[in-house]
Every structure is written in structure tokens, then in C-alpha cells.
Coordinates of C-alpha atoms and ligand atoms in Angstrom, one line a residue:
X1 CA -37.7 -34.6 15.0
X2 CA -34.3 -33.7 13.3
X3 CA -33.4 -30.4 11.3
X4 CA -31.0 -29.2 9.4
X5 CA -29.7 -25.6 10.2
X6 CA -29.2 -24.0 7.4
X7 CA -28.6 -20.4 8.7
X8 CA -25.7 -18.6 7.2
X9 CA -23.9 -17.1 10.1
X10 CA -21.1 -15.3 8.9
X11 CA -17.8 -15.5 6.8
X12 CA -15.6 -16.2 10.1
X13 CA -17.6 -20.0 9.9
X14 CA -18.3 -19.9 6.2
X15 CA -14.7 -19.7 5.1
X16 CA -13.2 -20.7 8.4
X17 CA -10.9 -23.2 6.2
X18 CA -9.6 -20.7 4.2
X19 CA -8.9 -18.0 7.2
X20 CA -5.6 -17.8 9.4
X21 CA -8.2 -18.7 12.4
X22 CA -7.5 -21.6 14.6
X23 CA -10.4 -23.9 15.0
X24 CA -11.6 -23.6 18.9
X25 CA -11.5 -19.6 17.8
X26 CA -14.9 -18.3 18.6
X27 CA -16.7 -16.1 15.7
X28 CA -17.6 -12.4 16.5
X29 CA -20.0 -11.9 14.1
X30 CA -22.8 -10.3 12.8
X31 CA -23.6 -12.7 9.9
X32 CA -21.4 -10.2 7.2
X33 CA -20.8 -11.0 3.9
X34 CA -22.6 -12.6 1.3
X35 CA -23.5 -9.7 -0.9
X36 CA -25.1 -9.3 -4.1
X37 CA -23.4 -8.9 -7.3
X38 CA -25.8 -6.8 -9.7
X39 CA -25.3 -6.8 -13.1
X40 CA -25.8 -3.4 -14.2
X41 CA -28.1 -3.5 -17.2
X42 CA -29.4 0.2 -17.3
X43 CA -26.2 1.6 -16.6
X44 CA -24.3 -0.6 -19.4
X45 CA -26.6 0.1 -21.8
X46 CA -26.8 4.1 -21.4
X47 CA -22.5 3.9 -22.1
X48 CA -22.5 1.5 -24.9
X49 CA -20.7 -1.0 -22.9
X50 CA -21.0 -4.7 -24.7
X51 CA -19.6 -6.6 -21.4
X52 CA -20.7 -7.5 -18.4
X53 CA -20.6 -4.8 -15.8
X54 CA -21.3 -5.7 -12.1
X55 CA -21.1 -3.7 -8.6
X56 CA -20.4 -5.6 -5.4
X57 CA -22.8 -3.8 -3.1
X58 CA -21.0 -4.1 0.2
X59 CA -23.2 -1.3 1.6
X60 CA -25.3 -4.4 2.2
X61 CA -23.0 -5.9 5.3
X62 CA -24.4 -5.7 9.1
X63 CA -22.7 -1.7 9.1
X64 CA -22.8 -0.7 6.0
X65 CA -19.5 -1.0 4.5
X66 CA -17.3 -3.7 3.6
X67 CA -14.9 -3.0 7.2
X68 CA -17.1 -5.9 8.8
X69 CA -15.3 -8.2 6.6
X70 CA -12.3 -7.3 7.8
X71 CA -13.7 -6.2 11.6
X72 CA -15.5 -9.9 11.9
X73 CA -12.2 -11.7 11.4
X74 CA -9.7 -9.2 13.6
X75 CA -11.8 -8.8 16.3
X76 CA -12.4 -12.9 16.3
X77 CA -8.8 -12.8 16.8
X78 CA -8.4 -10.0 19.2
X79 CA -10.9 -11.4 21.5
X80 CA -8.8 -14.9 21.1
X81 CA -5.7 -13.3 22.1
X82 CA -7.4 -11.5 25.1
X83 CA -7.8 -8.3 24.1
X84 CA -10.4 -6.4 26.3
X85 CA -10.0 -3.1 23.9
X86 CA -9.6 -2.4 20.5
X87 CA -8.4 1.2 18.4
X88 CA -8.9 2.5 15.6
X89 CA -8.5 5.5 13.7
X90 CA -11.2 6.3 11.0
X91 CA -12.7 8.0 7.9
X92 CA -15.7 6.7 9.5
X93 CA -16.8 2.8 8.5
X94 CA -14.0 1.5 10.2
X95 CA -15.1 3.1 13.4
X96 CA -18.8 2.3 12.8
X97 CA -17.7 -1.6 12.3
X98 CA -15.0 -1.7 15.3
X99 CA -18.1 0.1 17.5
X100 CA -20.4 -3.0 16.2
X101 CA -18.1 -5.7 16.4
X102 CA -16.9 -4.6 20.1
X103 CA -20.1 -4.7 21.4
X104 CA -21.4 -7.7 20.0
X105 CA -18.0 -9.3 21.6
X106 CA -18.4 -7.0 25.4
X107 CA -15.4 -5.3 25.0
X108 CA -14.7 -1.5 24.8
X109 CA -13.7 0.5 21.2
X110 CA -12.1 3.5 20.9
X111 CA -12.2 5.4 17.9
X112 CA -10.0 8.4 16.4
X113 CA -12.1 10.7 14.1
X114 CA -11.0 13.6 12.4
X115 CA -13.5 16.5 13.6
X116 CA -16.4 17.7 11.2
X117 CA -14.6 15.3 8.5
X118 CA -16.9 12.1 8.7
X119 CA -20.6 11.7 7.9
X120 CA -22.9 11.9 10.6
X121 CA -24.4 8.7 9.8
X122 CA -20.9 7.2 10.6
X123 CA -20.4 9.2 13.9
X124 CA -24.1 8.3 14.8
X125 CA -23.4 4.5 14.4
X126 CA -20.0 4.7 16.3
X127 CA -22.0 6.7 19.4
X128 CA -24.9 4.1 19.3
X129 CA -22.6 0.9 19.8
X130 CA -21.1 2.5 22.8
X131 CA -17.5 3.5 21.3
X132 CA -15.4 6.3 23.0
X133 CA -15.4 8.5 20.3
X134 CA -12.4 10.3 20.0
X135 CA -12.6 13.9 17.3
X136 CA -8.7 14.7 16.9
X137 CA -8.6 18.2 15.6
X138 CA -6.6 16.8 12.7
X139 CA -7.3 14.5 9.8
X140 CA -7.0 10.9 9.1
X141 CA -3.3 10.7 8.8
X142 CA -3.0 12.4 12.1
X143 CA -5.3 10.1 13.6
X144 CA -3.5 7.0 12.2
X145 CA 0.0 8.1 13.8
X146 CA -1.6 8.8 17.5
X147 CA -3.2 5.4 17.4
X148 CA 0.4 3.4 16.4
X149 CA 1.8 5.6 19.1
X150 CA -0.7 5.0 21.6
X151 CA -0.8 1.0 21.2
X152 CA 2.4 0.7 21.5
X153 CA 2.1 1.8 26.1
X154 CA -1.8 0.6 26.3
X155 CA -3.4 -2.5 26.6
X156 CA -5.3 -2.1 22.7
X157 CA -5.6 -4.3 19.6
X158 CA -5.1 -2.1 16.6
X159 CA -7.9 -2.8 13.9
X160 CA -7.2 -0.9 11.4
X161 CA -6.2 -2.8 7.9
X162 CA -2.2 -2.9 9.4
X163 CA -3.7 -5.3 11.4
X164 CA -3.2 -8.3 9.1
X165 CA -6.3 -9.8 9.8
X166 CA -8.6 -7.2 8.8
X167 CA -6.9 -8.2 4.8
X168 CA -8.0 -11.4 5.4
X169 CA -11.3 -11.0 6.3
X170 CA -11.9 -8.4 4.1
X171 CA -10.2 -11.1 0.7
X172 CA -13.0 -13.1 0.8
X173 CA -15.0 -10.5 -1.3
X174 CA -13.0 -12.0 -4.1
X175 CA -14.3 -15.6 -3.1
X176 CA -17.8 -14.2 -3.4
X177 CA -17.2 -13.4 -6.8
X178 CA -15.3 -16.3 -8.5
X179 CA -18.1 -18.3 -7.0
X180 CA -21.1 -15.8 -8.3
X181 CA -19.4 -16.0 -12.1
X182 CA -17.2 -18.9 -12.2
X183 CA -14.1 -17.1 -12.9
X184 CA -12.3 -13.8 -11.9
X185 CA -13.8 -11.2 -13.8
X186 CA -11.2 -9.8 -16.5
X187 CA -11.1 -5.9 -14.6
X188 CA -11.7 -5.9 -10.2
X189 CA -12.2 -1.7 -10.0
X190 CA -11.9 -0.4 -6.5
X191 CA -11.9 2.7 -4.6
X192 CA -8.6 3.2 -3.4
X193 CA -8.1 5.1 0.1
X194 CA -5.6 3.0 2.4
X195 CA -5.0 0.7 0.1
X196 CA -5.9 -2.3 2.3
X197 CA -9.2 -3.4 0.4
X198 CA -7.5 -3.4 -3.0
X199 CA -4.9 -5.4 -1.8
X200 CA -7.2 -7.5 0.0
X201 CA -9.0 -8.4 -3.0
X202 CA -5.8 -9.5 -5.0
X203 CA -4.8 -11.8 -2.0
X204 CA -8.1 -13.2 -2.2
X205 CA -8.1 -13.6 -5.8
X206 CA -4.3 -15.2 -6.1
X207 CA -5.6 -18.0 -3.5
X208 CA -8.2 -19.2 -5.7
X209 CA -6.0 -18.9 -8.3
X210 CA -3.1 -20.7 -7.1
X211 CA -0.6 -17.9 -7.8
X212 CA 2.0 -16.4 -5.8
X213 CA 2.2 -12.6 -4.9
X214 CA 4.1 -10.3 -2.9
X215 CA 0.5 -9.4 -1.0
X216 CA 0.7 -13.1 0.4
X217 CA 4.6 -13.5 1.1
X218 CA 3.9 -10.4 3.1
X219 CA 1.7 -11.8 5.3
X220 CA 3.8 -15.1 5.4
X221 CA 3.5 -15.5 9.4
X222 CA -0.4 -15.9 8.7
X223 CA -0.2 -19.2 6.2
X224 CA -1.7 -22.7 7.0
X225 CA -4.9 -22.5 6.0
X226 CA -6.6 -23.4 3.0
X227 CA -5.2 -21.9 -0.8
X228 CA -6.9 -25.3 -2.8
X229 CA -7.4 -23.5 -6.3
X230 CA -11.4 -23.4 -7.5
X231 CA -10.1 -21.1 -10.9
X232 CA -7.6 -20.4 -13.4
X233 CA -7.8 -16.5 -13.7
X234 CA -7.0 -13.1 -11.8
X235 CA -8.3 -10.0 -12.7
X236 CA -6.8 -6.9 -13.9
X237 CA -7.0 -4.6 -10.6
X238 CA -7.7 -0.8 -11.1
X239 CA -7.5 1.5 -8.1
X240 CA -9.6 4.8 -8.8
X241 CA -8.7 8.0 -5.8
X242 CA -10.2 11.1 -5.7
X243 CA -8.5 13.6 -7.2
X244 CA -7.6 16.2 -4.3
X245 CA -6.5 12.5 -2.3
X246 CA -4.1 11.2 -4.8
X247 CA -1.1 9.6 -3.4
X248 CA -1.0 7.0 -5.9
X249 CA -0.7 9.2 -8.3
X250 CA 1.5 11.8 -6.9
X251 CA 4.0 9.4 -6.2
X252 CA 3.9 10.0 -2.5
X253 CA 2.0 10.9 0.6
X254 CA -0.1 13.9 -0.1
X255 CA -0.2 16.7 2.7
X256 CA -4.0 18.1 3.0
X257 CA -6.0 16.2 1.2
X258 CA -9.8 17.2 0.0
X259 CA -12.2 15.5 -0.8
X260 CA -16.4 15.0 -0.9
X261 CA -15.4 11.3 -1.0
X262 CA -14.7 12.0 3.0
X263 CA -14.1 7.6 3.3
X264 CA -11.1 8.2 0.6
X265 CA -9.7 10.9 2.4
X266 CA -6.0 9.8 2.9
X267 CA -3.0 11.1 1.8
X268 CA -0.7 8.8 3.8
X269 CA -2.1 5.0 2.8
X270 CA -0.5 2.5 5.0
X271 CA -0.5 -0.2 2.5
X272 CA 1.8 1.2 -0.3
X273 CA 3.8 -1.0 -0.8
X274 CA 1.2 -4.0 -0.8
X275 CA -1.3 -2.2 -3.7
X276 CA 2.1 -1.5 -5.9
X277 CA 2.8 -4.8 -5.8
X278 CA -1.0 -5.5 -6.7
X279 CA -0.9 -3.2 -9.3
X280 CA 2.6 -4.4 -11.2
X281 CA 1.2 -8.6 -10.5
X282 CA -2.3 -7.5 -11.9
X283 CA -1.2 -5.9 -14.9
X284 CA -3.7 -2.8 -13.4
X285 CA -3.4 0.6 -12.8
X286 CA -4.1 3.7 -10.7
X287 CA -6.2 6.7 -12.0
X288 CA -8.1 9.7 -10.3
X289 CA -11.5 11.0 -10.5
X290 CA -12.7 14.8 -10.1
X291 CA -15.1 15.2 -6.9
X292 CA -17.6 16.6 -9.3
X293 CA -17.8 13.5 -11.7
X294 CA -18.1 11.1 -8.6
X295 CA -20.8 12.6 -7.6
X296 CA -22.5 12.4 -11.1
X297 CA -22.2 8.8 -11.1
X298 CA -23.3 8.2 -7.6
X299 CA -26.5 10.0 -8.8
X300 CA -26.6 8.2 -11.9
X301 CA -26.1 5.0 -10.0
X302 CA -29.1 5.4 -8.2
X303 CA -31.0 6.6 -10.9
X304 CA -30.5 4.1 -13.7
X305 CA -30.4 0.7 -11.5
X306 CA -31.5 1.9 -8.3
X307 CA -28.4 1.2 -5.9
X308 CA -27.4 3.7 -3.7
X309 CA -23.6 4.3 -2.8
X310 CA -21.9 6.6 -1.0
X311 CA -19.9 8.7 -2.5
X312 CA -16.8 7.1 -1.8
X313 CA -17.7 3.9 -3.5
X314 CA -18.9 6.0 -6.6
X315 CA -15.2 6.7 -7.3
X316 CA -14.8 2.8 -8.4
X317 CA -18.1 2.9 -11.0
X318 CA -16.9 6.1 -12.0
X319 CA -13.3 5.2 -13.0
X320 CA -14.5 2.5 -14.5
X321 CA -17.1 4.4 -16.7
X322 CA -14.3 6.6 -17.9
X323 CA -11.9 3.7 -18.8
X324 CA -14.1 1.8 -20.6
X325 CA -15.5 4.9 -23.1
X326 CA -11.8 5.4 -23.6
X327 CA -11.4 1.4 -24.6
X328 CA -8.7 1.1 -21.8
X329 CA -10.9 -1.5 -20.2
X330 CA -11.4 -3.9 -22.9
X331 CA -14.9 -4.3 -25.1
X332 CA -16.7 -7.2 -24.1
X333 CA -14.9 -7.7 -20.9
X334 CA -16.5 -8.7 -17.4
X335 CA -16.0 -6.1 -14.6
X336 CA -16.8 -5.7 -11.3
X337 CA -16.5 -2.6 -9.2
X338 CA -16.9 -2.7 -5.2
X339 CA -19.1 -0.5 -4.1
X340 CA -17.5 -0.2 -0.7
X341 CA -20.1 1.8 1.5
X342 CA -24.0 2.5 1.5
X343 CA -25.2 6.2 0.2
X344 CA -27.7 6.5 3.5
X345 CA -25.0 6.8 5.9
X346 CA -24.2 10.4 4.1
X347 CA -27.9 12.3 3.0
X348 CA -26.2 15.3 3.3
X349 CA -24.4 14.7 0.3
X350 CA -27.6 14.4 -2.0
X351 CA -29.3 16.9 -0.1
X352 CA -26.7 19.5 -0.8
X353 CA -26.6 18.6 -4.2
X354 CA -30.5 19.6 -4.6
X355 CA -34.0 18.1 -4.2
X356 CA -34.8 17.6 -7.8
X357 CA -38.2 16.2 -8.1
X358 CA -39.2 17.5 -4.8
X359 CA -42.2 19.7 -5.3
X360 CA -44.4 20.9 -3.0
X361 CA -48.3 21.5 -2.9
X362 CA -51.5 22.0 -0.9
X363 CA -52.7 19.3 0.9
X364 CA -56.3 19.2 -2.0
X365 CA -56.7 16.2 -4.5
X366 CA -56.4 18.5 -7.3
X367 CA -53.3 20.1 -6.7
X368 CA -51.3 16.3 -6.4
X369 CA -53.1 15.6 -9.4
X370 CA -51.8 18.4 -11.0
X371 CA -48.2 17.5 -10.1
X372 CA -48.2 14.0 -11.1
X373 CA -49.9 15.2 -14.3
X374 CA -47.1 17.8 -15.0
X375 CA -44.5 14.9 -14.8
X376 CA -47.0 12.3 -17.1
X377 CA -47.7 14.4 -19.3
Ligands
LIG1 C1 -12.5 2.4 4.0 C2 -13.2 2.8 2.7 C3 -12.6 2.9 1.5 C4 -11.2 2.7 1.3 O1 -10.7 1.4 1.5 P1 -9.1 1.2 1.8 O2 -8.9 -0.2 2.2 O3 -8.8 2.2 2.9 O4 -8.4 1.6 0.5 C5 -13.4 3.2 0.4 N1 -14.8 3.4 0.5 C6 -15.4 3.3 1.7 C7 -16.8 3.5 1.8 C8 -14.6 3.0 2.9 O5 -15.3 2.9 4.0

């Protein structure tokens, strides 16, 4: 008897054509990618909005967050090249995809986190993989610096996105979606923290498109591999930060930043000059959101159509929101935001925000009755 396996077992095999990956390369992976695209109806309705409005839920990949897009492809070529340790320094998805990805290949991760800074869902995945965990009494940026420093006397692939493959893995989001609509949508909005995923996206997007940008010639060394052109469009790309983590909008590297979006919380991004480029190619642009308002829309996210983000991935739905009411996104134009992370990797968040519609009652048949009668009216 004869079957035909049909298992989808990852992006590293599903789009090995269109990756910088040599073809004896074995895949580390955990079968990522391949998330949904929902159209949200309640959501687009409750703002008026006559387009099509759509979140890419990459909560839904192996870890939570879109990093094992990017993690599945550079670890696949760490492991190549020999490595026996990777490094990383971390917000907290990054380290909770590098801690996956190492094990799943047998080789050791460490991990820089800034202390009390990341959400314990994100530390608790890191420690459960087996990463060394290291807290720096410092914050991202600090952590960022040690870990170029140290790589450069141990024997450690670095996997954050300067590692060039972690942008390619991670660009495939933006096959996903011409191949879910048939086009690029008109607007891509995306949380913007080191700039890596937006300008991820955009090289993802111009392949398919069959147009040059700065993104790619940047990443020149890595060509070879399959660009063949499936569309005719790119989209608009708008990068939303938090407010109190605004580099892009400052103009420069911001010194403390703050923020309740703690994956966002970068004031140093180490791919500026990629996500300009993005930005002046796409005909885009970069805005900011109060903490207060992203958490609004992460709570009326969850509410209205019943996906829950973190609040980092909020930012992107919430820009977008704002832009639209104000007609700067276009009427009756398609746009997709990336929700970038999961909401249960940070309760805390909610729970600090308040328990509405928690009540609490004796444990009698009359008194639940009461309560569900109080909300039925
Ligand atoms: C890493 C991360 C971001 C920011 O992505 P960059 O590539 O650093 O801009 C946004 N949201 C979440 C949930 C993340 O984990």
C-alpha cells in the first residue's frame, strides 16, 4: 500500500525554494507558520470601516510569536555551519523561540533578558526549554550591546534579527498573505520594535512582486534562491511604536524607554536603516500609540472577534484603527495588521487591568441563577 504524506512540516521545507538555504540543509523545525488571516467583521463594523480589515495571528506559531519564523530558518543555518550555541538578547519571544528551537536541534541557548522587564509567560518558556537564562540588570539595548560584544571571543551564533536569516524566515509572512488574498493588501500595519519584522515583511512582499528594494540589496550576499513573481502589488507599510519607545519618531535612539508593550520596548532598533528604506519604497509611514489606547484595543480585540493578543501586537490594530477614522488609510482599502505575539503569554496584563464580569457567589443553585439572570435580564 502507497500513501501520500501530506503533513505540513514547516516553512524551512515549505518555501525551501524561495530561502537562502542550501538543499542538503537539514530543517530545525517545529512545523511554524501557516497562520490564519481573520477577517475582522465585528471589529470593522463597530468603526465604520467599508474595507477589508484582517490580523495575521502569529500568536498561533509553535512559541507564540512570529520569532519562530525567523528562529526556524537561522537556527537551520547555525546548526549547518556547526554552531553548538546560539545568543540572543530579548524582550522575551525571541528568547522563548531561540530556547525552542535549540532544544529541538541539541544545542545550548543563552539568552540576555532585562530583569523584571519581560512577561513571565516568556521567562517561563525560556526556563522550560533548557536556556541559560541570563537577567542583565539593564534593558534591552544593554542586552543587545553585551551579546555583539560577547560573540565576537565565544564560540555563539547570534540570532537575533542582525542575523540575516532570521529576516528571511520571518518574510515569508508576506507569502502567506498574497497567497490567502491574491494580492498584497493596499496597507501591511505592524508593530514596530527592532525594526526587523517590518522590514522583513517588505522583503517578502518585493520578491513576490518582482521589485527591487534597498531591504534586499542589503542582504545581497544571501541571493540565489527563488524571487519568480506570483503578484503585481506591494503594500503601503505602516510601522505603529509605543509612545514612551519611539525612536522612529524621535528621530533617534531613545534613552529609557517605557512601555506596557514590554516586546516593543526598544529605544536603539538595530534595523534603522532597513525600515527607512521600507518606509520611503512603501510609500508608508511611522506613527505612535499611547500605552493606554493599546491596551483598549487589545481588550476590544478580544472582545469583539475573540482573538487574543498581547499587548505588543495591539499597537498594530490600534494604529490602524486610528488611521483609518482619520481617512489616512484609504476607504474601502484591504489591510492587514500582524498581530505579532499571543495575549496568554502576559495575564498579568488583563488581570491588572480588572476582572470585569467576574463575580462571585455561594456555591447554591439559586445564587448562579441569580447572576446569570442579572446579566439576561
Ligand atoms: C519582537 C516583537 C515585536 C517587534 O518586532 P521587531 O522585529 O523587533 O520590530 C513586536 N511584537 C512582539 C510580540 C514581538 O515579540
Amino acid at each position: 500500500m502507497t500513501r501520500t504524506i501530506t503533513r505540513y512540516s514547516g516553512l524551512v521545507e515549505h518555501y525551501r525554494a524561495r530561502l537562502p538555504l542550501t538543499a542538503d540543509t537539514r530543517a530545525i523545525s517545529l512545523a511554524e507558520g501557516r497562520t490564519p488571516l481573520i477577517k475582522l467583521e465585528n471589529l470593522a463594523r463597530e468603526i465604520g470601516f467599508e474595507g477589508e480589515l484582517y490580523v495575521k495571528f502569529e500568536g498561533l506559531n509553535p512559541t507564540g510569536s512570529f520569532k519562530d519564523r525567523g528562529m526556524t530558518v537561522a537556527v537551520t543555518q547555525a546548526v549547518h555551519e556547526g554552531a553548538r550555541a546560539i545568543i540572543c538578547a530579548s524582550t522575551g519571544n525571541t528568547s522563548a523561540a531561540a530556547a525552542a528551537y535549540a532544544a529541538r536541534a541539541g544545542i545550548t541557548a543563552f539568552v540576555l533578558i532585562p530583569e523584571g522587564k519581560i512577561a513571565l509567560g516568556k521567562l517561563a518558556q525560556a526556563v522550560v526549554h533548557g536556556a541559560v537564562v541570563v537577567q542583565i540588570r539593564g534593558n534591552f539595548d544593554d542586552g543587545m550591546r553585551l551579546v555583539k560584544e560577547v560573540a565576537e571571543t565565544s564560540p555563539v551564533a547570534i540570532v537575533n534579527s542582525i542575523n540575516p536569516f532570521r529576516l528571511q524566515g520571518q518574510k515569508t509572512a508576506a507569502f502567506e498573505i498574497v497567497e490567502a488574498l491574491g494580492r498584497a493588501p493596499d496597507y501591511h500595519c505592524i508593530p514596530v520594535g527592532n525594526a526587523g519584522n517590518i522590514s522583513a515583511h517588505w522583503i517578502g512582499y518585493s520578491e513576490v512582486s518582482g521589485f527591487e528594494t534597498a531591504a534586499n540589496v542589503l542582504t545581497a550576499e544571501l541571493r540565489g534562491y527563488d524571487r519568480s513573481k506570483l503578484v503585481d502589488n506591494r503594500p503601503k507599510m505602516v510601522g505603529y511604536q509605543a509612545a514612551g519607545s519611539a525612536p522612529f519618531m524621535r528621530g533617534g535612539p531613545v534613552r529609557d524607554p517605557e512601555t506596557v508593550a514590554t516586546a516593543i520596548r526598544i529605544g536603539d532598533p538595530q534595523s534603522w536603516d532597513l525600515a527607512w528604506a521600507v518606509q520611503k519604497e512603501s510609500g508608508g509611514w511611522f506613527d505612535e500609540c499611547a500605552d493606554a489606547d493599546i491596551l483598549a484595543v487589545q481588550r476590544r480585540l478580544a472582545e469583539l472577534d475573540g482573538v487574543f493578543c498581547e499587548p505588543a501586537s495591539a499597537t498594530s490594530l490600534c494604529g490602524a484603527i486610528r488611521d483609518i477614522k482619520a481617512g489616512r488609510i484609504a476607504p474601502g482599502s484591504t489591510v492587514v495588521c500582524t498581530l505579532t505575539g499571543n495575549g496568554l503569554k502576559d495575564p498579568d496584563i488583563i488581570v491588572k487591568g480588572g476582572l470585569q464580569g467576574v463575580v462571585e457567589v455561594p456555591a447554591e443553585r439559586s445564587a448562579v441563577e441569580k447572576a446569570l439572570l442579572a446579566r439576561l435580564g
